[in-house]
Structures are given as structure tokens and as C-alpha cells.
Coordinates of C-alpha atoms in Angstrom, one line a residue:
M1 CA 93.7 102.7 42.9
I2 CA 93.8 99.5 45.4
W3 CA 89.8 99.3 45.6
Q4 CA 90.1 99.5 41.1
I5 CA 92.5 96.7 41.1
L6 CA 90.5 94.7 43.7
H7 CA 87.0 95.5 41.7
I8 CA 88.6 94.3 38.4
I9 CA 89.9 90.5 39.9
D10 CA 86.1 90.6 41.4
I11 CA 84.6 90.9 38.1
T12 CA 87.2 88.8 36.0
L13 CA 86.5 86.0 38.5
W14 CA 83.0 86.3 38.8
V15 CA 82.8 86.3 35.0
L16 CA 85.1 83.0 35.0
I17 CA 83.0 81.6 37.2
L18 CA 79.5 82.6 35.4
G19 CA 80.8 80.9 32.3
S20 CA 80.4 77.1 33.9
V21 CA 77.4 78.2 36.0
A22 CA 75.7 79.6 32.8
Y23 CA 76.5 76.4 31.0
V24 CA 75.1 74.3 33.4
A25 CA 72.0 76.5 33.7
F26 CA 71.2 76.8 30.2
F27 CA 71.3 73.1 29.6
A28 CA 69.0 72.1 32.8
V29 CA 66.2 74.7 31.8
I30 CA 66.6 72.7 27.9
S31 CA 66.3 69.2 30.2
L32 CA 62.5 70.4 30.5
F33 CA 61.5 70.6 26.9
Y34 CA 60.6 67.4 25.2
E35 CA 62.8 65.5 23.1
K36 CA 63.1 66.0 19.0
E37 CA 63.5 62.5 18.2
D38 CA 63.4 60.4 14.8
R39 CA 60.6 58.1 16.7
V40 CA 59.4 57.4 13.0
A41 CA 62.5 55.8 12.3
I42 CA 63.0 54.0 15.9
H43 CA 59.4 52.7 15.2
A44 CA 60.1 51.2 11.7
A45 CA 63.2 49.8 12.9
A46 CA 61.3 47.9 15.7
L47 CA 58.7 46.9 13.2
T48 CA 61.4 45.3 10.8
N49 CA 62.7 42.7 14.3
R50 CA 66.2 42.4 12.7
M51 CA 68.1 40.6 15.6
T52 CA 71.8 41.7 15.6
K53 CA 74.9 40.6 16.8
F54 CA 76.7 41.7 20.0
L55 CA 80.0 41.7 21.5
I56 CA 79.7 42.3 25.3
L57 CA 83.1 43.5 26.5
Y58 CA 84.1 43.1 30.4
P59 CA 87.4 45.0 30.8
A60 CA 87.9 43.8 34.4
Y61 CA 91.5 44.5 36.3
N62 CA 91.4 43.4 39.8
E63 CA 87.5 43.0 39.9
D64 CA 87.1 39.6 41.7
R65 CA 84.5 41.1 43.9
V66 CA 82.3 42.2 41.4
I67 CA 82.4 40.4 38.3
I68 CA 81.1 37.0 38.8
N69 CA 77.9 38.8 39.8
A70 CA 77.7 41.4 36.9
V71 CA 78.4 38.5 34.3
E72 CA 75.9 36.0 35.7
H73 CA 73.1 38.7 35.6
F74 CA 73.8 39.9 32.4
L75 CA 73.3 35.9 31.1
E76 CA 70.1 36.4 32.0
Q77 CA 69.0 38.1 28.7
D78 CA 66.1 37.5 26.7
Y79 CA 68.0 38.1 23.7
P80 CA 69.0 34.8 22.0
E81 CA 71.9 33.2 23.2
N82 CA 73.5 32.5 19.6
L83 CA 73.5 36.3 19.0
Y84 CA 75.8 37.6 21.6
T85 CA 79.3 36.9 23.1
V86 CA 80.5 38.3 26.8
A87 CA 84.1 38.8 26.7
V88 CA 85.7 39.1 30.0
I89 CA 89.2 40.6 29.9
S90 CA 90.5 39.2 33.3
D91 CA 93.6 41.4 34.1
H92 CA 95.5 40.9 37.0
M93 CA 92.6 38.8 38.8
K94 CA 92.7 35.8 41.2
P95 CA 93.0 32.2 39.8
E96 CA 90.0 31.3 41.9
T97 CA 87.9 33.9 39.8
N98 CA 89.0 32.8 36.2
E99 CA 88.2 29.1 37.4
Y100 CA 84.8 30.4 38.0
L101 CA 84.6 32.3 35.1
R102 CA 85.6 29.4 32.7
T103 CA 82.2 27.3 33.6
L104 CA 80.2 30.1 32.2
P105 CA 79.4 30.3 28.8
I106 CA 82.0 33.2 28.2
K107 CA 85.0 34.0 26.4
L108 CA 87.8 34.4 29.2
L109 CA 90.5 36.6 28.4
T110 CA 93.7 36.7 30.4
P111 CA 96.3 39.4 28.9
T112 CA 99.6 40.1 30.9
F113 CA 100.3 44.0 30.5
E114 CA 103.0 45.4 31.8
K115 CA 100.9 48.8 32.4
S116 CA 97.3 48.0 32.7
S117 CA 94.6 50.2 31.2
K118 CA 91.1 49.9 29.8
A119 CA 91.7 50.9 26.7
K120 CA 94.7 47.9 26.4
A121 CA 92.3 45.4 27.8
M122 CA 89.8 46.7 24.7
Q123 CA 92.3 46.5 22.4
Y124 CA 93.4 43.3 23.2
A125 CA 89.5 41.9 23.4
I126 CA 89.2 43.0 19.4
D127 CA 92.4 41.4 18.4
E128 CA 91.8 37.8 20.3
I129 CA 88.2 37.4 19.0
P130 CA 88.2 36.6 15.5
E131 CA 84.5 36.5 14.9
T132 CA 82.7 39.6 13.5
F133 CA 79.7 41.3 14.9
D134 CA 77.3 44.2 14.5
N135 CA 77.7 46.1 17.6
V136 CA 80.0 46.3 20.6
V137 CA 78.8 46.7 24.2
V138 CA 81.3 48.1 27.0
L139 CA 80.1 47.5 30.8
D140 CA 82.5 48.2 33.9
A141 CA 82.9 44.8 36.2
D142 CA 80.4 46.2 38.4
N143 CA 77.8 47.1 35.9
V144 CA 74.7 45.2 36.3
V145 CA 71.7 45.6 33.6
R146 CA 68.1 44.0 33.3
P147 CA 67.1 40.9 30.9
E148 CA 65.7 43.1 28.3
F149 CA 69.3 45.1 27.7
L150 CA 70.0 43.9 24.7
S151 CA 66.7 43.9 22.9
Q152 CA 66.3 47.3 23.7
L153 CA 69.5 48.2 22.4
N154 CA 68.8 46.2 19.4
V155 CA 66.3 48.3 18.2
L156 CA 68.3 51.7 18.6
C157 CA 71.4 50.0 16.8
S158 CA 69.3 50.1 13.7
V159 CA 69.2 53.6 13.7
Y160 CA 72.4 55.0 15.7
D161 CA 75.9 54.0 15.5
A162 CA 76.8 55.3 19.0
I163 CA 74.5 54.9 21.9
Q164 CA 74.9 56.0 25.7
C165 CA 72.7 53.9 27.9
H166 CA 71.4 55.6 31.4
R167 CA 74.1 54.5 33.8
C168 CA 72.2 55.1 37.4
A169 CA 73.2 54.1 40.9
K170 CA 72.7 50.5 42.3
N171 CA 73.8 51.3 46.0
A172 CA 72.9 54.4 48.1
N173 CA 74.3 53.1 51.6
N174 CA 76.0 56.4 52.5
D175 CA 76.2 60.2 52.2
V176 CA 79.2 59.9 49.6
A177 CA 77.6 57.5 47.7
V178 CA 74.3 59.2 47.2
L179 CA 76.1 62.3 46.4
D180 CA 78.1 60.1 43.6
G181 CA 74.6 58.9 42.3
A182 CA 73.5 62.6 42.0
S183 CA 76.0 64.0 40.6
E184 CA 75.7 60.9 38.0
E185 CA 72.4 62.0 37.1
I186 CA 72.9 65.6 37.0
N187 CA 75.9 64.6 34.2
N188 CA 73.1 62.5 32.6
T189 CA 70.4 65.5 32.4
I190 CA 73.0 67.8 31.5
F191 CA 75.6 66.6 29.2
R192 CA 73.3 63.8 27.7
K193 CA 69.5 64.2 27.7
A194 CA 69.4 67.9 27.2
H195 CA 72.0 68.1 24.8
N196 CA 70.3 65.4 22.8
R197 CA 67.0 67.2 23.1
L198 CA 69.2 70.5 21.3
G199 CA 69.8 68.2 18.5
L200 CA 73.6 67.9 19.8
S201 CA 75.5 64.7 20.6
S202 CA 75.4 62.9 24.2
A203 CA 78.7 62.8 26.3
L204 CA 80.3 59.3 26.7
I205 CA 80.7 58.0 30.2
G206 CA 82.7 55.0 30.2
S207 CA 80.3 52.1 30.4
G208 CA 77.0 51.5 29.4
M209 CA 78.4 52.1 25.8
C210 CA 77.3 50.5 22.6
F211 CA 79.0 51.5 19.5
N212 CA 78.7 49.7 15.6
Y213 CA 81.4 47.2 15.3
E214 CA 83.5 48.2 12.4
L215 CA 83.6 51.6 13.9
F216 CA 84.2 51.1 17.3
R217 CA 87.3 48.8 16.1
K218 CA 88.5 51.8 13.7
N219 CA 88.7 54.2 16.5
V220 CA 89.8 51.6 19.9
F221 CA 93.1 51.1 19.0
Q222 CA 93.5 55.1 19.0
L223 CA 93.1 55.5 22.5
S224 CA 96.2 55.9 24.5
T225 CA 95.0 57.2 28.1
A226 CA 93.2 56.3 31.3
G227 CA 90.3 58.7 29.9
E228 CA 89.6 56.5 27.3
D229 CA 85.9 57.4 27.0
R230 CA 86.7 61.2 26.6
E231 CA 89.3 60.2 23.8
M232 CA 86.5 58.0 22.1
E233 CA 84.0 60.8 22.4
A234 CA 86.5 63.3 20.4
L235 CA 87.1 60.8 17.8
L236 CA 83.6 60.4 17.0
L237 CA 82.4 63.5 16.8
H238 CA 85.7 65.0 14.7
Q239 CA 84.2 62.2 12.7
E240 CA 80.7 64.0 13.0
I241 CA 79.2 60.5 14.3
F242 CA 76.1 61.5 16.6
I243 CA 76.1 60.0 20.1
K244 CA 72.7 59.1 21.1
Y245 CA 71.5 58.7 24.7
A246 CA 69.0 56.2 25.8
P247 CA 67.7 57.3 29.4
E248 CA 65.4 54.4 29.1
I249 CA 68.1 51.5 28.9
H250 CA 69.4 51.4 32.8
V251 CA 72.9 50.5 33.5
F252 CA 73.6 49.9 37.4
D253 CA 76.7 51.1 38.5
E254 CA 78.2 50.7 42.0
K255 CA 79.0 54.3 43.5
V256 CA 82.0 55.2 45.5
S257 CA 81.0 54.7 49.2
N258 CA 84.0 56.0 50.8
Q259 CA 86.0 59.4 50.7
D260 CA 89.5 57.5 49.8
N261 CA 87.7 56.1 46.7
F262 CA 86.2 59.0 45.6
Q263 CA 89.3 61.3 45.8
K264 CA 91.1 58.5 43.3
Q265 CA 87.9 58.4 41.1
R266 CA 88.1 62.3 40.6
M267 CA 91.6 62.3 40.0
R268 CA 91.4 60.1 37.3
W269 CA 88.7 62.2 35.8
M270 CA 90.0 65.6 36.2
T271 CA 93.3 64.1 34.8
A272 CA 91.4 62.7 31.7
Q273 CA 89.4 66.3 31.5
V274 CA 92.7 68.3 31.4
Q275 CA 94.3 65.8 28.7
S276 CA 91.1 66.0 26.6
L277 CA 90.8 70.0 26.9
M278 CA 95.0 70.0 25.8
S279 CA 94.2 67.6 23.1
N280 CA 91.0 69.0 21.7
L281 CA 92.1 72.7 21.6
P282 CA 94.0 72.5 19.2
K283 CA 91.5 71.0 16.5
I284 CA 89.1 74.0 17.7
P285 CA 90.1 76.1 14.4
G286 CA 89.2 73.1 12.1
A287 CA 86.1 72.3 13.8
L288 CA 84.6 75.6 13.7
V289 CA 85.4 75.8 10.2
H290 CA 83.8 73.2 9.1
G291 CA 80.9 73.2 11.4
K292 CA 81.4 70.8 13.9
V293 CA 79.2 72.2 16.3
N294 CA 79.7 68.8 18.6
F295 CA 83.0 68.6 18.8
V296 CA 83.3 72.7 19.7
D297 CA 81.0 71.8 22.3
K298 CA 82.5 68.9 23.8
T299 CA 85.5 71.1 24.1
I300 CA 84.1 73.8 26.3
Q301 CA 82.7 70.8 28.6
Q302 CA 86.4 69.9 29.2
A303 CA 87.1 73.5 30.3
L304 CA 84.5 73.6 33.3
I305 CA 84.6 73.8 36.8
P306 CA 84.0 70.8 38.3
R307 CA 80.9 71.4 40.1
S308 CA 81.3 70.5 43.2
I309 CA 84.3 72.6 43.6
L310 CA 81.8 75.6 41.6
I311 CA 79.5 75.1 44.9
V312 CA 82.3 75.7 47.6
L313 CA 84.1 78.3 45.7
L314 CA 80.5 80.5 45.4
T315 CA 79.6 80.1 48.9
A316 CA 82.7 80.9 49.9
I317 CA 83.1 83.9 47.9
S318 CA 79.8 84.9 48.8
I319 CA 79.9 84.9 52.4
F320 CA 83.6 86.3 52.1
M321 CA 82.4 89.3 49.8
T322 CA 79.1 90.2 52.3
I323 CA 81.4 90.4 55.3
A324 CA 84.5 92.2 53.2
M325 CA 82.9 94.3 50.5
P326 CA 78.7 94.2 50.7
E327 CA 78.7 96.3 48.1
W328 CA 79.9 93.6 45.5
C329 CA 78.3 90.7 46.8
E330 CA 74.7 90.7 45.1
K331 CA 76.0 88.8 42.2
W332 CA 77.9 86.1 43.7
W333 CA 74.8 85.6 45.5
I334 CA 72.2 85.4 42.7
T335 CA 74.9 83.2 40.9
L336 CA 75.0 80.7 43.7
A337 CA 71.3 81.1 43.9
I338 CA 71.3 80.4 39.9
L339 CA 73.7 76.8 40.4
G340 CA 71.7 76.0 43.2
L341 CA 68.3 76.1 41.4
S342 CA 70.0 74.6 38.2
L343 CA 71.2 71.4 39.9
F344 CA 67.8 70.8 42.0
V345 CA 66.2 70.8 38.4
A346 CA 68.9 68.7 36.9
I347 CA 68.6 66.0 39.6
P348 CA 65.4 63.4 39.2
K349 CA 62.2 63.9 41.2
E350 CA 62.8 60.9 43.0
I351 CA 66.1 61.4 44.8
R352 CA 65.8 65.3 44.8
F353 CA 65.7 65.9 48.2
R354 CA 67.6 63.0 49.3
S355 CA 70.8 64.4 47.4
F356 CA 70.4 67.8 48.9
S357 CA 70.2 66.5 52.3
K358 CA 73.4 65.8 52.1
V359 CA 74.8 68.6 51.1
F360 CA 76.9 69.5 53.9
T361 CA 79.5 66.5 53.0
I362 CA 80.4 68.4 49.8
P363 CA 83.0 70.4 51.5
G364 CA 85.0 67.5 52.7
L365 CA 84.9 66.0 49.3
V366 CA 86.1 69.4 47.6
L367 CA 88.8 69.4 49.7
R368 CA 89.8 66.2 48.3
M369 CA 89.2 67.4 45.0
L370 CA 91.5 70.3 45.3
K371 CA 94.2 67.9 46.9
N372 CA 93.9 66.1 43.3
V373 CA 94.3 69.4 41.4
L374 CA 97.6 70.2 43.6
H375 CA 99.1 66.6 42.6
M376 CA 97.7 66.1 39.0
D377 CA 100.2 65.3 36.3
R378 CA 98.1 66.3 32.6
K379 CA 100.8 63.9 31.1
N380 CA 100.3 61.0 33.2
T381 CA 98.7 58.0 31.4
D382 CA 98.9 55.8 33.8
F383 CA 95.8 53.5 35.1
I384 CA 94.3 54.3 38.4
H385 CA 92.1 51.6 39.8
T386 CA 89.0 52.3 42.0
E387 CA 88.4 49.6 44.2
H388 CA 84.9 48.4 45.0
T389 CA 83.1 47.8 48.5
T390 CA 80.9 45.0 47.9

């Protein structure tokens, strides 16, 4: 009787974990196929050479270390200066930082929020800047882009109303930063590139995003949590707006380089994931009735077990089952192997072996993530700031 109960627990746990592994494995395989893309429409848009007007938003909370470098790099765009406006929403930054920013050809906004958040900063900017634009770009204060950034976006904006650029690491100074960068690229492969290749919408990241101005204005004031990107994503998909991933348009993002910042960042992400799942679940029946496949898919994403936890959990269970119940261990090792192979495929070739060499750093990071789970408040909407080290 006891063995029957244990076997039921074993199978149940395996099925739950297998769901997350199967999702990752499926889209890792899909990423290997060519994308079905409307190249004719994009080529036609490029030929028209229509220049659209951009608003660039830099929500910057206590970002004195990185904001000036990011803005100065952005101002090197090869795009006509009269067709883009850079707006820095300076929240709790030093007077000397603001003073320097005022010398640059940008709009500096200095709101005072009782409770700061990225959503509030973007809402403030839309309220305070009276001009109208064709498109809005959202960047983090540490994001650096190339001079051709807006020229590349301009072509895609003629075809798509929502675009997620290729956010990638601009630093790999230690094991944590390398793994954080690898995790970002896995997300790019599975949740963005592979989804587009299957005709599904890309996931949003939170920065390196571009939207039709009126679409953004319509939705930004509905954002209320620290997971504003997931909220925006859900709103767009519920409205059946397709999100295009642009792998060739790079946004260089600073990766966390110490475990404390990693824990803060993951606390924010995990809280946002749970909040998004709870918010989306009641809408699933309606989405199924109306055939909103993208919305259903994104809700499933919120229910997935984080990959780093999956790796450690599967490894630990496989070893335990080999010692305690060897006759039941085979399926666990096979599942772990599938996960490992899927992640190997999802990581770009140029960083693949360097990333896998840092695998022994994962258990310590997972312990911090599990600590987050114990202290997570899914009703909390407070902004959690991640400090920069450069």
C-alpha cells in the first residue's frame, strides 16, 4: 500500500515537471526551423523609405551610474534628429545627474512619486509630452543601442504595431553575469524566436520594446504592477495584437553580476509571473471561445517552473531515485537529459560552451530563488530596484 502511494506521488510529480520540460523542448526544436515571415511586406516597407517619428522613453529610478552613458550612446543615431525625441523620466536621481542631462538635446522629466514604478514613469511621460508620435520605444536606463537602431525599427514599424528587439548581454564579467546572459538568450530562443517561427506572438521583456504610439497610449494607463511588461503583453494579446521579435535589432543590457542583485531581480520577475498568471486565468475560457491562441499560450508560460529550479530539482530527484528506488529512476534521468539537450540547443553557439561551464553556480542561485518563493507576496505591487555595478 505504501509503495503504491509513493508510486502515485512519483508519477504525479514527474508529470507536473514533464509539462514544463516538454514546453521548453518543443520550442527549442521549433527554433531550428526557418521562420515563416512576410518578407515581401517588409521589403516593400523598406522601399517606401517612409520615416516615422519616435518617442524614446528611459524610465530611470536611481540610475545615476548608467543613464548618461546610455543616453549619449543613443544620441549617436543615424536617424534624422527631428524625427525622434529622447525623454528621461528621472526618479530619485542626483541633482548633478539631472543637471548634466539638461545639457543634452533631450526632454528631462522629474516626477515625484509616493511609490515609484516603471509604469507610473511611462504614464507620466505620456501625460507630460504634448506632441504626438508614430511610435514609442521603451528602454532601460542601462540599455545601449547601435547607431542604426531607429533606422532598422523604422522599417518594421510599417508592418508591425508591437516589436520586441533582441536584448542581449553587454557584460560577462563573472559567472552570475554569464548565466544571466545565457538565460536571456534561452528566453529569446524559446519565447520569442521559436514562437514567431510557429506564427505565435513573441513575449515582451520589459525593455527594447517598440509600439505604435496610439496603441501604447491606449494601454499604458492600464498598467498597475511591477510586472508592467507582462501586463502590457496580456493586454495586447487579448486585443489580438501580434508581437514581432526582431533578432537583428540588438539592445545591449547589463546583466546582474552578484547574487544579491540576482535574488532581487528574480523576486521581481517571479512575483510578476504569479500576478500575471492569476490575472490571466479567469480570462482563459473567453480566450478559448474566441480562439485567442496567443493569450492562452502566454498564460501557459506563466505557469511554467523556472528553468534553473527545473535543472536542480530534476538532478536532485534523479540522484535520489537512483539511490532509493532505482526501478523508478529511468524516466527522471531521461527527462533531465531532454531538458539539458533543449537548453543546449536554445543557447546561441557563440556562448554555448562558456555558459555550460558555469553550471556549478546554478545551485546557489536556485537556493536564493527558493528563498524568494518563501517570502513572495503575490499581492505586492511595490517596485523592486536592481542596482547596477558599472
